[in-house]
């Protein structure tokens, strides 16, 4: 099941079918029924996404693996049974196609609600939640504020269908056994977990109070919900523990009574001819492994009128004419498949040395089933174990207690009485914890003039009204929140960066970022992950070309691409200082500190004692000491890296503004359009999908809380239909008026040779002295025809592009290239699969964002 529902890196239905096939072959053939919902769901999703061929291939792959397991099983069975046979096939043939005089129904029947009652006892509230999964998923889809995509709804329904399908099919079968439900125990757990998740979301989602008067009601309702959920969890866990203890204590007699035969006092009486007999208890006999060596199980007459088990042949292996393990293929005598009684299976009671029997007060003795326990004239009671009388025990009693009606040797265990103090203690601890928190909060209010705890995060509007930021700066604690627009310099300093291993400006290739995931869902989020300090700036053998492109654009466009506002000048200088410190440490082949230049050369003498660095590749000098600087500090910084650079500064209104930037290779946007804008407007003016609904609040909070010692990374990607790295001419001229260029002006379905993959690696860090947030944007630019040769890439990229919603597709211009691009990617993916690529192993060789 884990393989079926784990879609990280793409569908694993082939792996799921393989494991289910092995379970079907080696376990129980009807388990194969569980594959139907997953196969149908996979087919429907594949058809919806236009990936039918790849889905069918994955299924065939899984079925072939299962057939290999079946062939292996047939070989082993045929060898040991001495004839061609398939045990799974025989089981299906007998139970479904054997006719009215054969099959499972002749072995006893139960009412339709048998499984419901037993699953309620075993799973208590969790079974109820499992049954409610479909209604809850449907209701959530219908009434939640953000509509779930239909394909996601379909997948949720398909992965929860096995529970309903199995329960329905086996409930209508007359012959029922509790063990028939074992295969869906994981399904019950999955369905119940989904239902609980939906319920928790529903009861904990509440509109936060907007006024102080409503905060008391809000806190009260929150407490009530927490107590209700806590009580539910405690009750369900307690019932589960009670049931487990009950099973271990009330139903273990058939196991523990046979263990008495191993007791030292009896062990000496056991000989090779010792017979242990059972009558009406024959069906509870665990196995011969529970009997002492040398003893044999014998059956005596009871009211049972069906076929009893036969004894395996004890002919030793390799006896003349028998071969290896003859007991596996020599059938016991008089066996039949119609459950007809065989008198030869019974022995007389006079041959019994030990007798295992049960006595229940509600069961009357008969001629064939006398009360052996009271027959002290002929039998000596050796051991007596308590056993629950289910016929006289109510439904709830079987759930919460275990006791026997055997009064003489009763071991009464009332679990409820034992656990009740602990349950009360747990609930009391929850209430006491809440009360202590409230008392402390009230004390803080009275003696320190604090504000009431409303159990929610204040909204941006409320924070703006308070006039203080959510982020702490300069190492201050949360209690000492700084005012917006004010930054106290931090003492943080990063550790020196070690040299990049085996770096060469001529041979080190760009890192293969491929930050796209399989569909069917495209998640819109910030996608942040921690950044190791050593990896802040990445250089490779494309640096000379990037540097040349930047130099050309600086000369041609100047302040249109590189600009620093007066109030941001100190931050831009701090960024340049950070680069002049980091780059010589990380890339000593390309950069060298001015103070490390050779003192004996004229150049070394000229820059002795100066702060800055030299570019050994271009001979550029970056002097940080001389004032004024020879050019804009952002322009100087741009020449040192392959990244575009931007600096965001916080103002008293709490917004972060783009006040310094070197945006030379952005491809789709211009610094002159965004310069001076706040963070939110930068994104809304660019029509970033779902920014206001999903990203804005989290992004604003992130910027305010970003600390100098906690840098982060993120990746994104685009498709471009021309080969111009600095500016994509296919969407219009870079000098066109704002609003007159975009994907709407791009030529549609150009040849695949014009398609390029554009990936960005972005880092964000806060500068410790000025508090400016540095945004580095490193672009990786490759022809689609190049990356499509890489294993797994064409199939995953095609799936990712198909997963874009309408807004993302419009933002990324999919309508202008999807026909040509997707056809090409599908073809390349098919070629890889036909060439032997195992898609199910992709996660073993790669991970995001590679």
Tab-separated table of C-alpha atoms in Angstrom, residues 418-782:
chain	number	residue	atom	x	y	z
A	418	UNK	CA	-7.081	-0.686	36.820
A	419	UNK	CA	-6.755	2.058	34.209
A	420	UNK	CA	-9.406	4.453	35.503
A	421	UNK	CA	-7.018	6.353	37.815
A	422	UNK	CA	-4.574	6.874	34.962
A	423	UNK	CA	-7.291	8.154	32.633
A	424	UNK	CA	-8.505	10.584	35.271
A	425	UNK	CA	-4.913	11.646	35.960
A	426	UNK	CA	-4.255	12.311	32.248
A	427	UNK	CA	-7.392	14.408	31.826
A	428	UNK	CA	-6.617	16.244	35.058
A	429	UNK	CA	-3.091	16.993	33.850
A	430	UNK	CA	-4.486	18.540	30.660
A	431	UNK	CA	-6.890	20.718	32.626
A	432	UNK	CA	-4.216	21.685	35.158
A	433	UNK	CA	-1.775	22.643	32.412
A	434	UNK	CA	-4.329	24.917	30.824
A	435	UNK	CA	-5.224	26.455	34.200
A	436	UNK	CA	-1.558	27.151	35.061
A	437	UNK	CA	-1.012	28.803	31.682
A	438	UNK	CA	-4.071	30.994	32.196
A	439	UNK	CA	-3.008	31.977	35.721
A	440	UNK	CA	0.472	32.950	34.523
A	441	UNK	CA	-1.049	34.934	31.672
A	442	UNK	CA	-3.404	36.783	34.024
A	443	UNK	CA	-0.518	37.532	36.386
A	444	UNK	CA	1.526	38.931	33.524
A	445	UNK	CA	-1.413	41.093	32.517
A	446	UNK	CA	-1.908	42.473	35.997
A	447	UNK	CA	1.707	43.084	37.015
A	448	UNK	CA	3.443	43.821	33.703
A	449	UNK	CA	0.700	45.383	31.675
A	450	UNK	CA	0.945	42.761	28.927
A	451	UNK	CA	-1.596	41.969	26.235
A	452	UNK	CA	-3.985	39.082	26.369
A	453	UNK	CA	-3.006	35.857	24.679
A	454	UNK	CA	-5.567	35.243	21.947
A	455	UNK	CA	-4.028	31.912	20.811
A	456	UNK	CA	-3.425	33.135	17.279
A	457	UNK	CA	-0.854	35.004	15.254
A	458	UNK	CA	-1.732	38.701	14.847
A	459	UNK	CA	-2.687	39.752	11.353
A	460	UNK	CA	-0.471	42.034	9.296
A	461	UNK	CA	-2.940	44.881	9.744
A	462	UNK	CA	-2.856	44.492	13.535
A	463	UNK	CA	0.925	44.394	13.504
A	464	UNK	CA	1.010	47.557	11.436
A	465	UNK	CA	-1.304	49.250	13.936
A	466	UNK	CA	0.983	48.229	16.774
A	467	UNK	CA	3.930	49.702	14.884
A	468	UNK	CA	6.450	46.986	15.750
A	469	UNK	CA	7.808	44.150	13.648
A	470	UNK	CA	7.532	40.450	14.164
A	471	UNK	CA	11.190	39.821	13.490
A	472	UNK	CA	13.868	40.385	16.061
A	473	UNK	CA	17.092	41.906	14.907
A	474	UNK	CA	20.637	42.147	16.131
A	475	UNK	CA	20.242	39.175	18.401
A	476	UNK	CA	17.346	40.637	20.380
A	477	UNK	CA	14.861	38.333	21.981
A	478	UNK	CA	11.224	38.193	20.958
A	479	UNK	CA	10.301	40.274	24.020
A	480	UNK	CA	12.513	43.103	22.787
A	481	UNK	CA	10.933	43.480	19.360
A	482	UNK	CA	12.465	46.238	17.311
A	483	UNK	CA	10.390	48.943	15.612
A	484	UNK	CA	9.950	48.510	11.880
A	485	UNK	CA	12.602	50.180	9.783
A	486	UNK	CA	15.134	50.117	12.631
A	487	UNK	CA	18.000	47.631	12.625
A	488	UNK	CA	20.558	47.132	15.370
A	489	UNK	CA	23.823	45.784	13.896
A	490	UNK	CA	24.424	42.135	14.684
A	491	UNK	CA	27.731	40.679	15.832
A	492	UNK	CA	27.222	37.580	13.674
A	493	UNK	CA	30.071	36.614	11.351
A	494	UNK	CA	29.992	33.600	9.084
A	495	UNK	CA	32.785	31.029	9.272
A	496	UNK	CA	35.486	31.179	6.573
A	497	UNK	CA	34.522	29.211	3.477
A	498	UNK	CA	36.835	26.350	2.435
A	499	UNK	CA	38.011	26.253	-1.209
A	500	UNK	CA	35.570	24.637	-3.631
A	501	UNK	CA	36.792	21.024	-4.093
A	502	UNK	CA	38.744	20.529	-7.351
A	503	UNK	CA	37.400	23.765	-8.808
A	504	UNK	CA	38.546	24.830	-12.264
A	505	UNK	CA	37.198	27.850	-14.105
A	506	UNK	CA	37.710	25.870	-17.313
A	507	UNK	CA	36.359	22.396	-16.467
A	508	UNK	CA	33.923	22.677	-13.538
A	509	UNK	CA	30.500	22.238	-15.093
A	510	UNK	CA	27.263	23.908	-13.957
A	511	UNK	CA	25.393	21.969	-11.295
A	512	UNK	CA	22.449	20.029	-12.812
A	513	UNK	CA	19.507	21.673	-11.071
A	514	UNK	CA	16.231	20.120	-12.284
A	515	UNK	CA	13.755	21.546	-9.734
A	516	UNK	CA	10.524	20.085	-11.102
A	517	UNK	CA	8.370	17.368	-9.619
A	518	UNK	CA	5.909	14.845	-10.977
A	519	UNK	CA	2.239	15.797	-11.138
A	520	UNK	CA	-0.667	15.568	-10.804
A	521	UNK	CA	-0.465	18.484	-8.345
A	522	UNK	CA	1.667	21.605	-8.662
A	523	UNK	CA	2.186	23.176	-5.254
A	524	UNK	CA	2.512	26.945	-5.092
A	525	UNK	CA	4.771	27.733	-2.134
A	526	UNK	CA	8.052	29.446	-1.294
A	527	UNK	CA	9.914	26.140	-1.268
A	528	UNK	CA	12.633	27.281	1.133
A	529	UNK	CA	15.396	25.083	2.509
A	530	UNK	CA	18.454	25.913	4.665
A	531	UNK	CA	21.592	27.044	2.828
A	532	UNK	CA	25.063	25.845	3.851
A	533	UNK	CA	27.225	28.953	4.200
A	534	UNK	CA	29.971	27.456	2.028
A	535	UNK	CA	27.574	27.286	-0.946
A	536	UNK	CA	26.429	30.908	-0.988
A	537	UNK	CA	27.800	31.755	-4.456
A	538	UNK	CA	28.233	29.126	-7.189
A	539	UNK	CA	30.730	29.572	-10.042
A	540	UNK	CA	31.497	27.218	-12.928
A	541	UNK	CA	33.069	27.178	-16.379
A	542	UNK	CA	30.257	29.409	-17.702
A	543	UNK	CA	31.610	32.292	-15.627
A	544	UNK	CA	33.617	33.881	-18.489
A	545	UNK	CA	30.505	34.041	-20.690
A	546	UNK	CA	28.320	35.371	-17.877
A	547	UNK	CA	30.953	37.989	-17.027
A	548	UNK	CA	31.203	39.082	-20.653
A	549	UNK	CA	27.403	39.327	-20.995
A	550	UNK	CA	27.202	41.386	-17.818
A	551	UNK	CA	29.997	43.718	-18.883
A	552	UNK	CA	28.305	44.295	-22.235
A	553	UNK	CA	24.956	45.074	-20.632
A	554	UNK	CA	26.500	47.350	-17.982
A	555	UNK	CA	28.126	49.344	-20.749
A	556	UNK	CA	24.973	49.436	-22.876
A	557	UNK	CA	22.216	49.863	-20.297
A	558	UNK	CA	23.892	51.223	-17.156
A	559	UNK	CA	21.404	52.324	-14.524
A	560	UNK	CA	18.554	50.488	-16.227
A	561	UNK	CA	20.142	47.289	-14.926
A	562	UNK	CA	22.258	48.396	-11.978
A	563	UNK	CA	21.074	50.976	-9.484
A	564	UNK	CA	21.436	51.870	-5.801
A	565	UNK	CA	19.170	54.278	-3.926
A	566	UNK	CA	21.005	56.728	-1.640
A	567	UNK	CA	19.511	55.234	1.507
A	568	UNK	CA	20.659	51.767	0.377
A	569	UNK	CA	24.259	52.698	-0.389
A	570	UNK	CA	25.697	51.380	2.889
A	571	UNK	CA	23.897	48.064	2.374
A	572	UNK	CA	25.266	47.747	-1.159
A	573	UNK	CA	28.789	48.398	0.146
A	574	UNK	CA	28.292	45.764	2.857
A	575	UNK	CA	27.252	43.260	0.169
A	576	UNK	CA	30.362	44.086	-1.857
A	577	UNK	CA	32.494	43.623	1.274
A	578	UNK	CA	30.886	40.231	1.918
A	579	UNK	CA	31.644	39.133	-1.651
A	580	UNK	CA	35.254	40.348	-1.401
A	581	UNK	CA	35.614	38.278	1.768
A	582	UNK	CA	33.832	35.115	0.567
A	583	UNK	CA	34.993	34.718	-3.042
A	584	UNK	CA	38.793	34.586	-2.402
A	585	UNK	CA	38.148	31.960	0.260
A	586	UNK	CA	35.875	29.819	-1.894
A	587	UNK	CA	37.475	30.326	-5.321
A	588	UNK	CA	41.197	31.187	-4.801
A	589	UNK	CA	41.893	30.240	-8.428
A	590	UNK	CA	39.776	33.194	-9.593
A	591	UNK	CA	39.961	35.792	-6.786
A	592	UNK	CA	42.674	36.979	-4.440
A	593	UNK	CA	42.532	39.471	-1.595
A	594	UNK	CA	44.444	42.685	-2.257
A	595	UNK	CA	46.418	42.257	0.966
A	596	UNK	CA	47.596	38.840	-0.273
A	597	UNK	CA	49.096	40.141	-3.528
A	598	UNK	CA	52.844	39.723	-3.918
A	599	UNK	CA	54.577	42.621	-2.120
A	600	UNK	CA	57.579	42.411	-4.440
A	601	UNK	CA	55.546	43.284	-7.533
A	602	UNK	CA	54.446	46.790	-8.359
A	603	UNK	CA	50.791	45.858	-8.152
A	604	UNK	CA	51.252	44.353	-4.696
A	605	UNK	CA	52.976	47.454	-3.479
A	606	UNK	CA	50.244	49.674	-4.919
A	607	UNK	CA	47.435	47.878	-3.094
A	608	UNK	CA	49.292	47.005	0.092
A	609	UNK	CA	47.089	47.628	3.119
A	610	UNK	CA	43.977	48.076	0.991
A	611	UNK	CA	40.762	46.110	1.503
A	612	UNK	CA	39.254	44.388	-1.501
A	613	UNK	CA	40.147	41.704	-4.034
A	614	UNK	CA	41.501	41.099	-7.521
A	615	UNK	CA	39.848	39.037	-10.249
A	616	UNK	CA	42.772	36.922	-11.481
A	617	UNK	CA	40.879	35.966	-14.634
A	618	UNK	CA	40.007	39.494	-15.820
A	619	UNK	CA	42.596	41.487	-13.785
A	620	UNK	CA	39.790	43.675	-12.370
A	621	UNK	CA	40.489	45.330	-9.021
A	622	UNK	CA	37.709	45.774	-6.466
A	623	UNK	CA	38.988	48.441	-4.081
A	624	UNK	CA	36.824	48.851	-0.992
A	625	UNK	CA	38.980	51.534	0.654
A	626	UNK	CA	39.064	54.418	-1.807
A	627	UNK	CA	36.113	56.785	-1.663
A	628	UNK	CA	34.157	57.490	-3.660
A	629	UNK	CA	33.988	54.012	-5.193
A	630	UNK	CA	34.853	53.974	-8.900
A	631	UNK	CA	31.327	52.851	-9.813
A	632	UNK	CA	27.994	51.893	-8.273
A	633	UNK	CA	28.647	49.230	-5.597
A	634	UNK	CA	25.911	46.987	-7.030
A	635	UNK	CA	27.551	47.287	-10.446
A	636	UNK	CA	30.881	46.282	-8.923
A	637	UNK	CA	29.244	43.345	-7.125
A	638	UNK	CA	27.605	42.215	-10.378
A	639	UNK	CA	31.005	41.775	-12.032
A	640	UNK	CA	32.140	39.288	-9.359
A	641	UNK	CA	29.438	36.632	-9.708
A	642	UNK	CA	27.229	34.835	-12.186
A	643	UNK	CA	24.205	35.832	-10.082
A	644	UNK	CA	21.839	38.746	-10.387
A	645	UNK	CA	21.674	40.621	-7.081
A	646	UNK	CA	18.938	42.508	-5.262
A	647	UNK	CA	18.788	44.221	-1.864
A	648	UNK	CA	15.532	44.616	0.048
A	649	UNK	CA	15.285	47.163	2.873
A	650	UNK	CA	12.642	47.400	5.575
A	651	UNK	CA	10.885	50.741	5.997
A	652	UNK	CA	8.805	52.057	8.926
A	653	UNK	CA	5.606	50.735	7.303
A	654	UNK	CA	6.912	47.182	7.705
A	655	UNK	CA	7.263	46.579	3.971
A	656	UNK	CA	10.479	45.526	2.259
A	657	UNK	CA	11.509	47.681	-0.708
A	658	UNK	CA	13.804	46.925	-3.635
A	659	UNK	CA	16.316	49.792	-3.220
A	660	UNK	CA	19.466	48.301	-4.758
A	661	UNK	CA	19.902	45.834	-7.566
A	662	UNK	CA	22.054	44.461	-10.360
A	663	UNK	CA	19.536	42.637	-12.563
A	664	UNK	CA	21.373	41.868	-15.782
A	665	UNK	CA	20.310	38.329	-16.788
A	666	UNK	CA	16.710	38.085	-15.562
A	667	UNK	CA	15.242	37.119	-18.935
A	668	UNK	CA	11.627	38.151	-18.266
A	669	UNK	CA	11.622	41.244	-15.985
A	670	UNK	CA	13.452	44.579	-15.741
A	671	UNK	CA	14.932	46.338	-12.723
A	672	UNK	CA	13.688	49.718	-13.955
A	673	UNK	CA	10.063	48.474	-13.670
A	674	UNK	CA	10.407	47.155	-10.118
A	675	UNK	CA	12.929	49.510	-8.523
A	676	UNK	CA	11.598	51.188	-5.381
A	677	UNK	CA	8.557	48.886	-5.173
A	678	UNK	CA	7.588	47.055	-1.983
A	679	UNK	CA	7.862	43.276	-1.992
A	680	UNK	CA	4.121	42.688	-2.375
A	681	UNK	CA	3.759	45.049	-5.331
A	682	UNK	CA	6.737	43.474	-7.094
A	683	UNK	CA	4.871	40.188	-7.119
A	684	UNK	CA	1.358	41.462	-7.796
A	685	UNK	CA	2.559	43.651	-10.673
A	686	UNK	CA	4.151	40.556	-12.170
A	687	UNK	CA	0.942	38.517	-11.814
A	688	UNK	CA	2.685	35.856	-9.710
A	689	UNK	CA	0.115	33.032	-9.361
A	690	UNK	CA	-1.719	32.793	-6.039
A	691	UNK	CA	0.583	35.350	-4.420
A	692	UNK	CA	-2.069	37.081	-2.352
A	693	UNK	CA	-3.949	33.901	-1.436
A	694	UNK	CA	-1.009	31.615	-0.620
A	695	UNK	CA	2.317	33.425	-0.557
A	696	UNK	CA	2.031	36.999	0.625
A	697	UNK	CA	1.476	36.523	4.323
A	698	UNK	CA	4.100	33.807	4.678
A	699	UNK	CA	6.608	35.764	2.610
A	700	UNK	CA	6.148	38.942	4.645
A	701	UNK	CA	6.534	37.042	7.899
A	702	UNK	CA	9.620	35.274	6.569
A	703	UNK	CA	11.361	38.527	5.585
A	704	UNK	CA	10.612	40.083	8.964
A	705	UNK	CA	11.951	37.093	10.871
A	706	UNK	CA	14.988	36.322	8.721
A	707	UNK	CA	18.126	36.320	10.868
A	708	UNK	CA	21.729	36.921	9.732
A	709	UNK	CA	22.733	33.375	10.714
A	710	UNK	CA	19.903	31.560	8.890
A	711	UNK	CA	20.292	31.824	5.088
A	712	UNK	CA	17.954	29.876	2.829
A	713	UNK	CA	17.730	28.602	-0.750
A	714	UNK	CA	14.963	28.020	-3.245
A	715	UNK	CA	14.746	26.953	-6.885
A	716	UNK	CA	12.334	27.574	-9.740
A	717	UNK	CA	12.224	26.991	-13.474
A	718	UNK	CA	10.794	28.362	-16.714
A	719	UNK	CA	10.671	27.420	-20.372
A	720	UNK	CA	12.091	29.919	-22.859
A	721	UNK	CA	11.671	29.793	-26.643
A	722	UNK	CA	14.847	31.604	-27.698
A	723	UNK	CA	18.527	31.328	-26.812
A	724	UNK	CA	19.048	34.793	-25.284
A	725	UNK	CA	20.127	34.492	-21.660
A	726	UNK	CA	19.949	38.186	-20.610
A	727	UNK	CA	16.539	39.009	-22.107
A	728	UNK	CA	14.057	36.707	-23.868
A	729	UNK	CA	13.460	38.535	-27.123
A	730	UNK	CA	10.621	36.129	-27.960
A	731	UNK	CA	8.284	38.005	-25.579
A	732	UNK	CA	9.123	41.425	-27.002
A	733	UNK	CA	11.794	44.115	-26.960
A	734	UNK	CA	13.525	44.887	-23.679
A	735	UNK	CA	13.011	48.584	-24.393
A	736	UNK	CA	9.288	48.265	-25.097
A	737	UNK	CA	6.908	50.151	-22.767
A	738	UNK	CA	5.798	48.251	-19.703
A	739	UNK	CA	2.754	46.123	-20.454
A	740	UNK	CA	3.461	45.885	-24.180
A	741	UNK	CA	5.537	42.708	-23.961
A	742	UNK	CA	4.799	39.259	-22.593
A	743	UNK	CA	4.008	35.713	-23.578
A	744	UNK	CA	1.024	36.944	-25.587
A	745	UNK	CA	3.442	38.291	-28.186
A	746	UNK	CA	5.596	35.135	-28.438
A	747	UNK	CA	5.476	32.967	-31.546
A	748	UNK	CA	3.508	29.793	-30.937
A	749	UNK	CA	4.936	26.256	-31.214
A	750	UNK	CA	8.405	27.065	-32.473
A	751	UNK	CA	10.703	24.187	-33.375
A	752	UNK	CA	12.075	22.219	-30.422
A	753	UNK	CA	15.583	23.541	-31.182
A	754	UNK	CA	14.331	26.939	-29.933
A	755	UNK	CA	13.187	25.598	-26.557
A	756	UNK	CA	15.441	26.254	-23.551
A	757	UNK	CA	15.241	25.244	-19.914
A	758	UNK	CA	15.795	28.187	-17.583
A	759	UNK	CA	16.345	27.355	-13.926
A	760	UNK	CA	17.051	29.771	-11.079
A	761	UNK	CA	18.856	29.052	-7.815
A	762	UNK	CA	17.958	31.817	-5.400
A	763	UNK	CA	19.489	32.503	-2.002
A	764	UNK	CA	18.269	34.869	0.698
A	765	UNK	CA	20.313	36.101	3.640
A	766	UNK	CA	20.293	39.127	5.920
A	767	UNK	CA	23.389	41.281	6.119
A	768	UNK	CA	24.413	41.670	9.769
A	769	UNK	CA	25.498	45.342	9.778
A	770	UNK	CA	22.717	47.035	7.790
A	771	UNK	CA	19.945	44.429	8.048
A	772	UNK	CA	19.425	44.432	4.264
A	773	UNK	CA	18.089	41.191	2.795
A	774	UNK	CA	20.296	39.956	-0.069
A	775	UNK	CA	18.536	38.134	-2.870
A	776	UNK	CA	20.914	36.304	-5.255
A	777	UNK	CA	19.529	34.836	-8.483
A	778	UNK	CA	21.785	32.398	-10.322
A	779	UNK	CA	20.382	31.345	-13.711
A	780	UNK	CA	21.162	27.993	-15.342
A	781	UNK	CA	20.355	27.922	-19.044
A	782	UNK	CA	20.318	24.775	-21.209
